[in-house]
Short mmCIF file of C-alpha atoms and ligand atoms in Angstrom, two decimals:
data_model
loop_
_atom_site.label_atom_id
_atom_site.label_comp_id
_atom_site.label_asym_id
_atom_site.label_seq_id
_atom_site.Cartn_x
_atom_site.Cartn_y
_atom_site.Cartn_z
CA MET A 953 87.95 88.16 140.44
CA GLN A 954 89.44 91.14 142.18
CA GLY A 955 86.26 93.10 141.62
CA VAL A 956 84.09 90.47 143.29
CA GLU A 957 86.49 90.22 146.18
CA GLU A 958 86.39 93.93 146.79
CA ARG A 959 82.65 94.21 146.35
CA ALA A 960 82.09 91.24 148.61
CA LYS A 961 84.07 92.85 151.36
CA GLU A 962 82.40 96.23 150.91
CA SER A 963 79.16 95.69 152.69
CA VAL A 964 77.46 93.07 154.78
CA GLY A 965 73.96 94.22 154.05
CA ARG A 966 72.34 91.37 152.10
CA PRO A 967 70.21 89.20 154.39
CA VAL A 968 71.22 85.56 154.33
CA ARG A 969 69.53 82.47 155.67
CA VAL A 970 71.92 79.95 157.19
CA ALA A 971 71.20 76.36 158.15
CA VAL A 972 73.27 74.56 160.73
CA ILE A 973 73.08 70.78 160.73
CA GLY A 974 73.38 69.32 164.22
CA ALA A 975 72.79 70.79 167.68
CA GLY A 976 75.87 69.48 169.41
CA MET A 977 78.87 71.48 170.59
CA SER A 978 79.63 72.97 167.14
CA GLY A 979 75.99 73.59 166.22
CA ILE A 980 75.21 75.49 169.41
CA LEU A 981 78.40 77.49 168.90
CA SER A 982 77.42 78.29 165.31
CA ALA A 983 74.00 79.62 166.30
CA ILE A 984 75.51 81.82 169.02
CA LYS A 985 78.22 83.27 166.80
CA LEU A 986 76.01 83.77 163.73
CA ARG A 987 73.67 85.84 165.86
CA GLU A 988 76.53 87.83 167.33
CA ARG A 989 77.50 88.56 163.74
CA GLY A 990 74.08 90.02 163.08
CA ILE A 991 72.62 87.03 161.24
CA GLU A 992 69.21 86.24 162.70
CA ASP A 993 67.78 84.03 159.98
CA ILE A 994 69.27 80.82 161.32
CA VAL A 995 67.81 77.36 161.52
CA VAL A 996 69.50 74.50 163.33
CA TYR A 997 68.31 71.06 162.21
CA GLU A 998 68.68 68.34 164.81
CA LYS A 999 67.58 64.77 164.16
CA ALA A 1000 67.14 63.93 167.84
CA SER A 1001 64.70 65.47 170.27
CA SER A 1002 67.32 67.17 172.44
CA LEU A 1003 70.67 68.88 172.02
CA GLY A 1004 74.17 67.92 173.12
CA GLY A 1005 75.53 65.71 170.34
CA THR A 1006 77.93 63.11 171.64
CA TRP A 1007 77.14 64.17 175.22
CA ARG A 1008 73.50 63.38 174.60
CA ASP A 1009 74.15 60.04 172.90
CA ASN A 1010 76.70 58.70 175.36
CA THR A 1011 75.32 57.97 178.81
CA TYR A 1012 77.39 54.96 179.81
CA PRO A 1013 78.58 54.52 183.42
CA GLY A 1014 81.87 56.33 184.05
CA LEU A 1015 81.52 58.68 181.05
CA SER A 1016 83.81 61.69 181.20
CA CYS A 1017 85.86 63.74 178.75
CA ASP A 1018 89.57 63.07 178.31
CA VAL A 1019 90.26 66.80 178.02
CA PRO A 1020 90.41 68.77 181.30
CA SER A 1021 87.06 70.46 181.91
CA HIS A 1022 88.45 73.96 182.34
CA VAL A 1023 89.60 73.90 178.74
CA TYR A 1024 86.66 71.82 177.50
CA ALA A 1025 84.34 74.82 177.40
CA TYR A 1026 83.62 77.67 175.01
CA SER A 1027 86.31 80.34 175.45
CA PHE A 1028 83.57 82.97 175.82
CA GLU A 1029 81.57 80.98 178.34
CA LEU A 1030 83.99 79.50 180.83
CA ASN A 1031 82.43 77.46 183.58
CA PRO A 1032 83.50 77.99 187.19
CA ASP A 1033 81.37 75.11 188.41
CA TRP A 1034 83.15 72.06 187.00
CA SER A 1035 83.24 69.56 189.82
CA ARG A 1036 86.44 67.77 188.81
CA ARG A 1037 89.48 68.04 186.58
CA PHE A 1038 87.75 65.63 184.16
CA SER A 1039 84.05 66.16 184.78
CA SER A 1040 81.33 63.65 184.03
CA GLY A 1041 79.42 63.40 180.78
CA SER A 1042 76.17 64.48 182.45
CA GLU A 1043 77.86 67.65 183.74
CA ILE A 1044 79.17 68.41 180.27
CA ARG A 1045 75.75 67.86 178.74
CA ALA A 1046 74.19 70.13 181.37
CA TYR A 1047 76.79 72.78 180.51
CA PHE A 1048 75.80 72.76 176.82
CA GLU A 1049 72.11 72.88 177.71
CA ARG A 1050 72.76 75.83 180.03
CA VAL A 1051 74.76 77.75 177.42
CA ALA A 1052 72.11 77.08 174.77
CA ARG A 1053 69.43 78.42 177.10
CA LYS A 1054 71.47 81.46 178.08
CA TYR A 1055 72.03 82.42 174.44
CA ASP A 1056 68.48 81.57 173.45
CA VAL A 1057 69.66 79.03 170.89
CA GLU A 1058 66.74 76.65 171.26
CA ARG A 1059 64.32 78.87 169.38
CA HIS A 1060 66.41 78.27 166.26
CA ILE A 1061 66.48 74.50 166.64
CA ARG A 1062 64.11 72.21 164.75
CA PHE A 1063 64.27 69.03 166.80
CA ASP A 1064 63.31 65.62 165.41
CA THR A 1065 64.22 66.83 161.95
CA GLU A 1066 66.78 64.75 160.16
CA ILE A 1067 68.16 66.31 157.02
CA ILE A 1068 68.73 63.54 154.48
CA ARG A 1069 69.50 65.53 151.34
CA ALA A 1070 71.14 68.85 150.47
CA VAL A 1071 71.22 69.99 146.85
CA TYR A 1072 72.90 73.14 145.52
CA ARG A 1073 70.62 74.63 142.88
CA GLY A 1074 70.16 78.18 141.64
CA GLY A 1075 72.72 79.53 144.11
CA ARG A 1076 71.01 78.12 147.20
CA TRP A 1077 71.09 74.92 149.22
CA HIS A 1078 67.83 73.01 149.09
CA LEU A 1079 67.47 70.82 152.16
CA THR A 1080 65.09 67.92 152.53
CA ALA A 1081 64.19 66.34 155.85
CA ARG A 1082 63.27 62.69 156.35
CA ASP A 1083 59.64 63.67 156.93
CA GLY A 1084 59.53 65.44 153.57
CA ARG A 1085 59.77 69.02 154.81
CA ASP A 1086 62.14 71.22 152.87
CA ASP A 1087 63.98 74.50 153.13
CA ALA A 1088 66.19 76.69 150.96
CA VAL A 1089 69.13 78.52 152.49
CA ASP A 1090 72.06 80.63 151.34
CA ALA A 1091 74.68 78.73 153.32
CA VAL A 1092 74.94 75.49 155.27
CA ILE A 1093 77.23 74.73 158.18
CA PHE A 1094 77.62 71.02 158.81
CA ALA A 1095 78.17 70.60 162.54
CA THR A 1096 77.58 66.86 162.42
CA GLY A 1097 80.42 65.77 164.72
CA VAL A 1098 83.06 63.11 164.37
CA LEU A 1099 82.42 60.39 166.96
CA HIS A 1100 78.80 60.03 166.05
CA HIS A 1101 78.05 56.82 164.17
CA PRO A 1102 78.66 53.75 166.35
CA ALA A 1103 80.93 51.12 164.80
CA TYR A 1104 79.54 47.63 165.36
CA PRO A 1105 82.05 44.78 165.27
CA ASP A 1106 81.78 42.29 162.48
CA ILE A 1107 81.84 39.21 164.71
CA GLU A 1108 80.07 36.00 163.74
CA GLY A 1109 76.98 35.27 165.82
CA LEU A 1110 76.57 38.75 167.33
CA GLN A 1111 72.82 38.56 166.85
CA SER A 1112 72.55 35.18 168.55
CA PHE A 1113 73.53 36.40 172.03
CA ALA A 1114 70.62 35.73 174.37
CA GLY A 1115 71.44 38.36 176.99
CA ASP A 1116 71.42 42.15 176.78
CA CYS A 1117 73.75 43.45 174.10
CA PHE A 1118 74.25 47.09 173.17
CA HIS A 1119 76.83 49.58 171.91
CA SER A 1120 78.42 51.83 174.54
CA ALA A 1121 76.93 54.90 172.80
CA ARG A 1122 73.44 53.35 172.98
CA TRP A 1123 73.57 52.27 176.61
CA ASN A 1124 70.53 50.29 177.67
CA HIS A 1125 69.71 51.61 181.13
CA GLU A 1126 66.93 49.04 181.42
CA ALA A 1127 69.46 46.21 181.46
CA PRO A 1128 70.39 45.48 185.06
CA LEU A 1129 74.09 45.06 185.89
CA GLU A 1130 73.85 44.24 189.57
CA GLY A 1131 75.21 40.78 190.25
CA ARG A 1132 75.44 39.88 186.56
CA ARG A 1133 78.27 38.69 184.33
CA VAL A 1134 79.23 41.50 181.98
CA GLY A 1135 81.51 41.38 178.96
CA ILE A 1136 83.04 44.46 177.37
CA ILE A 1137 84.56 44.30 173.89
CA GLY A 1138 87.22 46.95 173.28
CA THR A 1139 89.96 48.74 175.18
CA GLY A 1140 89.54 52.33 173.99
CA SER A 1141 88.80 55.33 176.23
CA THR A 1142 85.21 54.18 176.51
CA ALA A 1143 85.87 50.64 177.79
CA VAL A 1144 88.54 52.00 180.13
CA GLN A 1145 85.95 54.34 181.66
CA ILE A 1146 83.15 51.76 181.86
CA LEU A 1147 85.03 48.96 183.56
CA PRO A 1148 86.00 50.81 186.77
CA ALA A 1149 82.51 52.31 186.99
CA ILE A 1150 80.75 48.93 187.03
CA VAL A 1151 83.25 46.51 188.53
CA ASP A 1152 81.91 46.88 192.07
CA GLN A 1153 78.31 46.14 191.19
CA VAL A 1154 78.65 43.23 188.78
CA ALA A 1155 79.31 39.60 189.62
CA LYS A 1156 82.09 39.50 187.07
CA VAL A 1157 83.41 41.70 184.27
CA SER A 1158 85.39 40.28 181.34
CA LEU A 1159 87.28 42.72 179.16
CA PHE A 1160 87.95 41.41 175.65
CA GLN A 1161 91.16 43.07 174.56
CA ARG A 1162 92.34 42.93 170.97
CA THR A 1163 95.10 45.50 171.50
CA PRO A 1164 96.51 46.83 174.78
CA GLN A 1165 96.57 50.58 175.33
CA TRP A 1166 99.01 53.10 176.74
CA ILE A 1167 97.41 54.81 179.71
CA LEU A 1168 98.52 58.08 181.25
CA SER A 1169 97.76 58.97 184.83
CA MET A 1170 96.57 62.56 185.05
CA GLY A 1171 94.73 62.48 188.39
CA ASN A 1172 91.13 63.55 188.64
CA PRO A 1173 90.80 65.65 191.78
CA SER A 1174 87.53 67.35 192.52
CA TYR A 1175 87.47 71.13 192.88
CA ALA A 1176 86.87 72.11 196.50
CA PRO A 1177 83.91 74.44 197.20
CA GLU A 1178 86.39 77.26 197.98
CA GLU A 1179 88.11 76.80 194.62
CA ILE A 1180 84.78 76.87 192.80
CA ALA A 1181 83.80 79.99 194.76
CA ALA A 1182 87.11 81.59 193.80
CA PHE A 1183 86.56 80.77 190.10
CA ARG A 1184 83.07 82.25 190.37
CA ALA A 1185 84.35 85.40 192.03
CA SER A 1186 87.17 85.98 189.60
CA PRO A 1187 86.79 85.68 185.83
CA GLU A 1188 90.55 86.32 185.58
CA ARG A 1189 91.27 83.27 187.69
CA LEU A 1190 88.95 81.17 185.56
CA ARG A 1191 90.63 82.45 182.42
CA GLN A 1192 94.04 81.62 183.88
CA SER A 1193 92.89 78.06 184.50
CA TYR A 1194 91.69 77.81 180.86
CA ASP A 1195 95.01 79.22 179.65
CA HIS A 1196 96.96 76.90 181.91
CA TRP A 1197 95.31 73.73 180.56
CA ALA A 1198 95.32 75.00 176.99
CA ASP A 1199 99.01 75.77 177.30
CA ARG A 1200 99.76 72.35 178.78
CA PHE A 1201 98.04 70.66 175.87
CA ILE A 1202 99.51 72.88 173.20
CA ASN A 1203 103.05 72.82 174.47
CA THR A 1204 103.31 69.18 175.43
CA PHE A 1205 100.86 66.71 173.93
CA ALA A 1206 100.10 68.64 170.75
CA ARG A 1207 103.84 69.01 170.05
CA ALA A 1208 104.61 65.40 170.86
CA VAL A 1209 102.11 63.85 168.44
CA VAL A 1210 103.41 65.83 165.46
CA GLY A 1211 107.05 65.00 165.95
CA ASP A 1212 108.58 66.51 169.11
CA GLU A 1213 110.62 63.44 170.12
CA HIS A 1214 111.64 64.87 173.48
CA GLU A 1215 108.03 65.44 174.55
CA MET A 1216 107.02 62.05 173.17
CA ARG A 1217 109.72 60.29 175.19
CA ARG A 1218 108.40 62.00 178.33
CA ILE A 1219 104.85 60.86 177.62
CA GLU A 1220 105.92 57.32 176.82
CA ALA A 1221 108.04 57.17 180.00
CA ALA A 1222 105.09 58.40 182.07
CA CYS A 1223 102.85 55.69 180.56
CA ARG A 1224 105.44 52.97 181.20
CA GLN A 1225 105.91 54.15 184.76
CA ASN A 1226 102.15 54.18 185.30
CA LEU A 1227 101.86 50.58 184.11
CA GLU A 1228 104.94 49.51 186.06
CA GLU A 1229 103.77 51.05 189.31
CA SER A 1230 100.08 50.22 189.02
CA VAL A 1231 100.01 46.57 187.93
CA ARG A 1232 101.52 43.92 190.20
CA ASP A 1233 101.14 40.60 188.40
CA PRO A 1234 103.91 40.25 185.77
CA GLU A 1235 101.70 38.20 183.46
CA LEU A 1236 98.90 40.78 183.57
CA LYS A 1237 101.50 43.51 183.06
CA ARG A 1238 102.79 41.71 179.99
CA LYS A 1239 99.30 41.41 178.56
CA LEU A 1240 98.64 45.10 179.17
CA THR A 1241 101.88 46.27 177.53
CA PRO A 1242 101.41 47.69 174.02
CA ASN A 1243 103.93 47.02 171.27
CA TYR A 1244 103.50 50.38 169.56
CA LYS A 1245 104.34 53.96 170.47
CA ALA A 1246 102.34 55.86 173.08
CA ALA A 1247 99.75 58.21 171.50
CA CYS A 1248 99.80 56.31 168.19
CA LYS A 1249 96.23 55.49 169.14
CA ARG A 1250 94.31 58.10 171.09
CA LEU A 1251 96.16 58.23 174.40
CA ILE A 1252 94.03 57.14 177.33
CA MET A 1253 93.87 59.10 180.58
CA SER A 1254 92.83 57.03 183.55
CA ASP A 1255 93.70 56.51 187.18
CA THR A 1256 91.01 53.96 187.78
CA PHE A 1257 91.46 51.33 185.07
CA TYR A 1258 94.57 49.51 186.37
CA PRO A 1259 93.21 49.20 189.93
CA ALA A 1260 89.86 47.99 188.55
CA ILE A 1261 91.23 45.34 186.19
CA GLN A 1262 93.12 43.84 189.14
CA LYS A 1263 89.98 43.29 191.22
CA PRO A 1264 89.15 39.63 191.84
CA ASN A 1265 85.94 39.79 189.77
CA ALA A 1266 87.64 41.42 186.74
CA GLU A 1267 89.23 39.42 183.96
CA LEU A 1268 91.34 40.47 181.01
CA VAL A 1269 90.73 38.18 178.05
CA THR A 1270 93.40 38.39 175.39
CA ASP A 1271 92.54 35.31 173.32
CA ALA A 1272 90.90 36.47 170.10
CA ILE A 1273 87.12 36.33 169.85
CA THR A 1274 86.09 33.66 167.36
CA ARG A 1275 82.33 34.06 167.61
CA ILE A 1276 79.48 35.10 169.81
CA GLU A 1277 77.03 32.45 170.91
CA ARG A 1278 73.75 32.39 172.76
CA GLY A 1279 75.50 32.03 176.10
CA GLY A 1280 78.50 34.31 175.67
CA VAL A 1281 81.76 34.91 173.82
CA ARG A 1282 83.83 32.05 172.39
CA THR A 1283 87.56 32.70 172.15
CA ALA A 1284 90.31 31.10 170.06
CA ASP A 1285 91.45 28.87 172.94
CA GLY A 1286 88.02 27.21 172.77
CA ALA A 1287 86.71 28.74 176.01
CA LEU A 1288 83.15 30.05 176.25
CA HIS A 1289 82.98 33.16 178.43
CA GLU A 1290 79.44 32.98 179.74
CA LEU A 1291 77.77 36.37 179.98
CA ASP A 1292 74.46 38.03 180.85
CA VAL A 1293 75.32 41.42 179.32
CA LEU A 1294 77.61 42.25 176.41
CA VAL A 1295 78.79 45.84 175.89
CA LEU A 1296 80.23 46.75 172.51
CA ALA A 1297 82.75 49.49 173.32
CA THR A 1298 83.98 49.23 169.76
CA GLY A 1299 84.12 52.91 168.88
CA PHE A 1300 82.81 54.98 166.01
CA ASP A 1301 83.11 55.55 162.31
CA GLY A 1302 85.18 58.71 162.51
CA HIS A 1303 85.23 59.14 158.74
CA ALA A 1304 81.55 59.55 157.89
CA PHE A 1305 81.53 63.31 158.55
CA MET A 1306 78.31 64.70 156.95
CA ARG A 1307 77.27 61.33 155.56
CA PRO A 1308 74.81 59.61 155.26
CA ILE A 1309 73.27 62.94 154.21
CA GLU A 1310 73.18 62.96 150.42
CA ILE A 1311 74.95 66.11 149.30
CA VAL A 1312 74.80 67.25 145.69
CA GLY A 1313 77.00 70.16 144.66
CA GLU A 1314 77.59 72.10 141.44
CA GLY A 1315 76.86 70.22 138.23
CA GLY A 1316 75.12 67.39 140.09
CA ARG A 1317 78.39 66.11 141.59
CA THR A 1318 77.76 64.30 144.87
CA LEU A 1319 79.87 64.29 148.00
CA ASP A 1320 80.30 60.52 147.59
CA GLN A 1321 81.77 61.15 144.15
CA ALA A 1322 84.01 63.95 145.40
CA TRP A 1323 85.21 61.77 148.26
CA ALA A 1324 85.37 58.49 146.32
CA ASN A 1325 89.09 58.12 147.01
CA ALA A 1326 89.58 60.15 150.18
CA ASN A 1327 87.78 62.67 152.39
CA GLU A 1328 89.54 65.81 151.24
CA ALA A 1329 88.46 69.28 152.24
CA TYR A 1330 90.04 72.69 151.92
CA ARG A 1331 91.56 73.50 155.32
CA SER A 1332 88.98 71.13 156.87
CA VAL A 1333 86.16 73.63 156.41
CA ALA A 1334 85.08 73.85 152.76
CA LEU A 1335 84.95 71.83 149.55
CA PRO A 1336 85.59 72.73 145.90
CA GLY A 1337 82.41 72.41 143.86
CA PHE A 1338 80.21 72.80 146.94
CA PRO A 1339 79.78 76.57 147.26
CA ASN A 1340 78.53 78.11 150.51
CA LEU A 1341 78.88 74.78 152.30
CA PHE A 1342 81.06 74.69 155.39
CA THR A 1343 82.10 71.98 157.82
CA LEU A 1344 83.17 72.21 161.43
CA VAL A 1345 85.57 69.57 162.72
CA GLY A 1346 85.77 68.25 159.17
CA PRO A 1347 88.55 66.11 157.66
CA ASN A 1348 92.05 66.79 159.01
CA SER A 1349 90.92 68.94 161.89
CA PRO A 1350 93.35 68.71 164.81
CA ILE A 1351 91.01 66.47 166.83
CA GLY A 1352 93.81 64.22 168.05
CA ASN A 1353 95.88 67.12 169.28
CA PHE A 1354 93.84 69.35 171.60
CA SER A 1355 90.38 70.47 172.74
CA VAL A 1356 87.82 70.05 169.99
CA ILE A 1357 85.95 73.13 171.24
CA MET A 1358 88.93 75.37 170.54
CA ILE A 1359 89.19 73.84 167.08
CA SER A 1360 85.55 74.45 166.33
CA GLU A 1361 85.72 78.05 167.53
CA LEU A 1362 88.71 78.82 165.33
CA GLN A 1363 87.16 77.12 162.30
CA LEU A 1364 83.88 78.92 162.79
CA GLY A 1365 85.68 82.28 163.03
CA TYR A 1366 87.13 81.53 159.58
CA VAL A 1367 83.81 80.29 158.17
CA LEU A 1368 81.99 83.41 159.37
CA GLN A 1369 84.38 85.54 157.35
CA LEU A 1370 83.37 83.56 154.25
CA ILE A 1371 79.69 83.89 155.10
CA ASP A 1372 80.22 87.65 155.43
CA LEU A 1373 81.18 87.66 151.73
CA LEU A 1374 77.71 86.32 150.95
CA ARG A 1375 76.20 89.25 152.79
CA GLY A 1376 78.15 91.58 150.53
CA GLY A 1377 78.36 91.43 146.77
CA CYS A 1378 79.17 87.75 146.49
CA ARG A 1379 76.64 84.98 145.72
CA ALA A 1380 78.88 81.97 145.95
CA VAL A 1381 82.16 81.12 147.60
CA ALA A 1382 84.02 77.83 147.27
CA PRO A 1383 87.68 76.87 147.51
CA ARG A 1384 89.56 76.26 144.28
CA GLN A 1385 90.33 72.65 143.39
CA ASP A 1386 94.06 73.33 142.90
CA ALA A 1387 94.31 75.00 146.32
CA THR A 1388 92.47 72.08 147.91
CA ASP A 1389 94.78 69.58 146.21
CA ARG A 1390 97.83 71.56 147.37
CA PHE A 1391 96.57 71.59 150.94
CA ASN A 1392 95.91 67.86 150.95
CA ARG A 1393 99.29 67.07 149.39
CA ALA A 1394 100.97 69.09 152.11
CA ILE A 1395 98.95 67.25 154.76
CA ARG A 1396 100.01 63.86 153.36
CA ASP A 1397 103.66 64.92 153.10
CA ALA A 1398 103.73 66.13 156.68
CA MET A 1399 101.92 63.11 158.11
CA GLY A 1400 105.06 60.96 157.94
CA GLY A 1401 106.47 62.86 160.89
CA THR A 1402 103.56 62.16 163.19
CA VAL A 1403 103.13 59.43 165.77
CA TRP A 1404 99.81 58.32 164.25
CA VAL A 1405 101.56 56.57 161.36
CA SER A 1406 104.21 54.93 163.53
CA GLY A 1407 102.55 51.52 163.33
CA CYS A 1408 99.21 50.89 165.01
CA ARG A 1409 95.55 50.52 164.10
CA SER A 1410 93.33 53.40 165.23
CA TRP A 1411 90.12 55.21 164.43
CA TYR A 1412 92.26 58.12 163.26
CA LEU A 1413 93.26 56.22 160.11
CA ASP A 1414 91.05 56.31 157.03
CA ARG A 1415 90.61 53.44 154.60
CA ASN A 1416 93.87 54.43 152.89
CA GLY A 1417 95.74 54.37 156.18
CA ASN A 1418 96.00 58.19 156.34
CA PRO A 1419 95.19 59.89 159.65
CA ALA A 1420 92.26 62.32 159.35
CA LEU A 1421 94.21 64.70 161.57
CA TRP A 1422 96.30 67.85 161.49
CA PRO A 1423 100.02 67.11 161.20
CA TRP A 1424 101.30 70.51 162.26
CA SER A 1425 101.43 72.69 165.37
CA PHE A 1426 98.60 74.44 167.12
CA GLU A 1427 100.20 77.80 166.27
CA ARG A 1428 100.01 76.95 162.58
CA PHE A 1429 96.38 75.92 162.89
CA ARG A 1430 95.50 79.12 164.72
CA GLN A 1431 97.36 81.20 162.18
CA GLU A 1432 95.75 79.45 159.18
CA MET A 1433 92.31 79.98 160.69
CA GLN A 1434 92.86 83.74 161.15
CA ALA A 1435 91.54 84.78 157.76
CA PRO A 1436 90.79 83.10 154.44
CA ASP A 1437 93.25 83.71 151.63
CA LEU A 1438 90.69 84.71 149.01
CA SER A 1439 93.08 84.03 146.14
CA GLU A 1440 92.46 80.35 146.91
CA PHE A 1441 88.68 80.72 146.47
CA GLU A 1442 86.31 81.05 143.54
CA LEU A 1443 83.96 83.94 144.19
CA VAL A 1444 80.85 84.45 142.10
CA ALA A 1445 79.16 87.84 142.02
P1 NA7 B 1188 88.03 53.34 170.13
O1 NA7 B 1188 89.10 54.13 170.75
O2 NA7 B 1188 87.92 53.34 168.65
O3 NA7 B 1188 88.18 51.84 170.66
C1 NA7 B 1188 87.46 50.78 170.11
C2 NA7 B 1188 87.95 49.49 170.73
O4 NA7 B 1188 87.18 48.42 170.23
C3 NA7 B 1188 89.40 49.18 170.41
O5 NA7 B 1188 90.00 48.64 171.55
C4 NA7 B 1188 89.29 48.14 169.30
O6 NA7 B 1188 90.38 47.27 169.24
C5 NA7 B 1188 88.06 47.41 169.75
N1 NA7 B 1188 87.41 46.68 168.67
C6 NA7 B 1188 86.79 47.19 167.59
N2 NA7 B 1188 86.30 46.22 166.83
C7 NA7 B 1188 86.63 45.05 167.44
C8 NA7 B 1188 86.42 43.69 167.14
N3 NA7 B 1188 85.77 43.31 166.03
N4 NA7 B 1188 86.92 42.75 167.98
C9 NA7 B 1188 87.57 43.13 169.09
N5 NA7 B 1188 87.80 44.41 169.44
C10 NA7 B 1188 87.34 45.35 168.62
O7 NA7 B 1188 86.59 53.77 170.68
P2 NA7 B 1188 86.17 54.41 172.07
O8 NA7 B 1188 84.70 54.52 172.07
O9 NA7 B 1188 86.80 53.70 173.19
O10 NA7 B 1188 86.81 55.83 172.06
C11 NA7 B 1188 86.57 56.71 170.97
C12 NA7 B 1188 87.04 58.08 171.33
O11 NA7 B 1188 86.06 58.69 172.17
C13 NA7 B 1188 88.29 58.19 172.12
O12 NA7 B 1188 89.42 58.11 171.35
C14 NA7 B 1188 88.17 59.54 172.78
O13 NA7 B 1188 88.59 60.55 171.92
C15 NA7 B 1188 86.69 59.67 173.00
P3 NA7 B 1188 91.73 47.67 168.40
O14 NA7 B 1188 92.43 48.67 169.25
O15 NA7 B 1188 91.25 48.23 167.09
O16 NA7 B 1188 92.46 46.40 168.26
#
């Protein structure tokens, strides 16, 4: 073992071909950093015809990111031009397109190529695309995202609705809203962004709430032209802004969710105060008050939702949906809420990860078999029995704690060190099963101290009720992503 380790580290001369699956935030990042590392034989497979991942798929009115823009950017490509504290989805998409162009990423991307199968055979990954094309590579990085597969609600009669009906991530821009009666199912970040964006153009908007949400007011000021000019003129100033927002996240929110009671009390008090001060009608206030801890579900940032839901043409429906009919939504009180448009803001399957791609590892063992009971990875980035396969923003990444871009950068830095071994004297690298089991046991043990298991339903929880998140501090994550501990890996010469 020692011999392989040493030999692997010795040189990085062997040429390797690396495939990246997905041309979203993590895929673009991977291509840039692989090239910086001296790896030119890169192919990025993207099933759609353009890049941008979630920022390409989501185009709904009011779309923005709930992480401040100055920290929602690659650390090596800060953007002085963000127009607001929380910039719009189209600005974010344009940012990724710009970065991809600047770093000449597009020449590596094979658009309209959906990989449906990846088989490890003879020390290489054999990839098959839906159109039958194939490829063989030395390593694969799955950059397939988390909030990618829309979750459709299992409500009787959904297909019978006569009007326009679509998921928020598949917005139908052909469906007019002006002067129409619109229903929105869901009260997550998405619904909370859509409602204020459309309320002034529709005849009526009905929000079907199953569970109320805690909402934090963060303000969303625009950056003045002088501020943008100052950020442009001074990279140090831009960096300070990145550090400021990163620090705010890391030292407040990220601490609170994993057990800092003091910080959590502050957040909860701020949410209560926001509700108290923003909503006048006591009955509406009661309906909007959650009965679980703030940040148990993904905390919502909004300054526009409470004012919008109080407009005369907005309605909060809290009676449970019993079925959907031709004319609208029927609720448990017997009422039919007549609608022309129905928006399903019902979220995503956050637990699919690389699936539905069929992945077959050593000895013919599939990913579905490996994950039959739970989605368990080694430090979120690798899997025992699946050599030279890496995941970005995989299971138990700290996605509920801070900026996903920072997470992806740190994970990729770690993955690149493993790929370097393949360029030396090592043919295969995979985490050991016992190390993976130890890691996942520690994750489960630590989860009890987090807010995510304090009693609510959320997309964070897997089918066993375990959050697919990181239960420790940011410092620990950063430290664990510094360098792989090779004693926890199987290396094959
Ligand atoms: P979320 O946060 O998963 O929200 C989905 C919403 O849809 C939530 O309010 C659900 O209610 C509701 N929902 C789901 N299924 C149903 C059915 N069958 N009936 C009624 N209501 C339903 O998704 P978003 O798109 O808003 O946000 C996802 C993430 O994107 C967000 O966290 C940010 O990180 C960015 P529930 O609360 O489960 O009762």
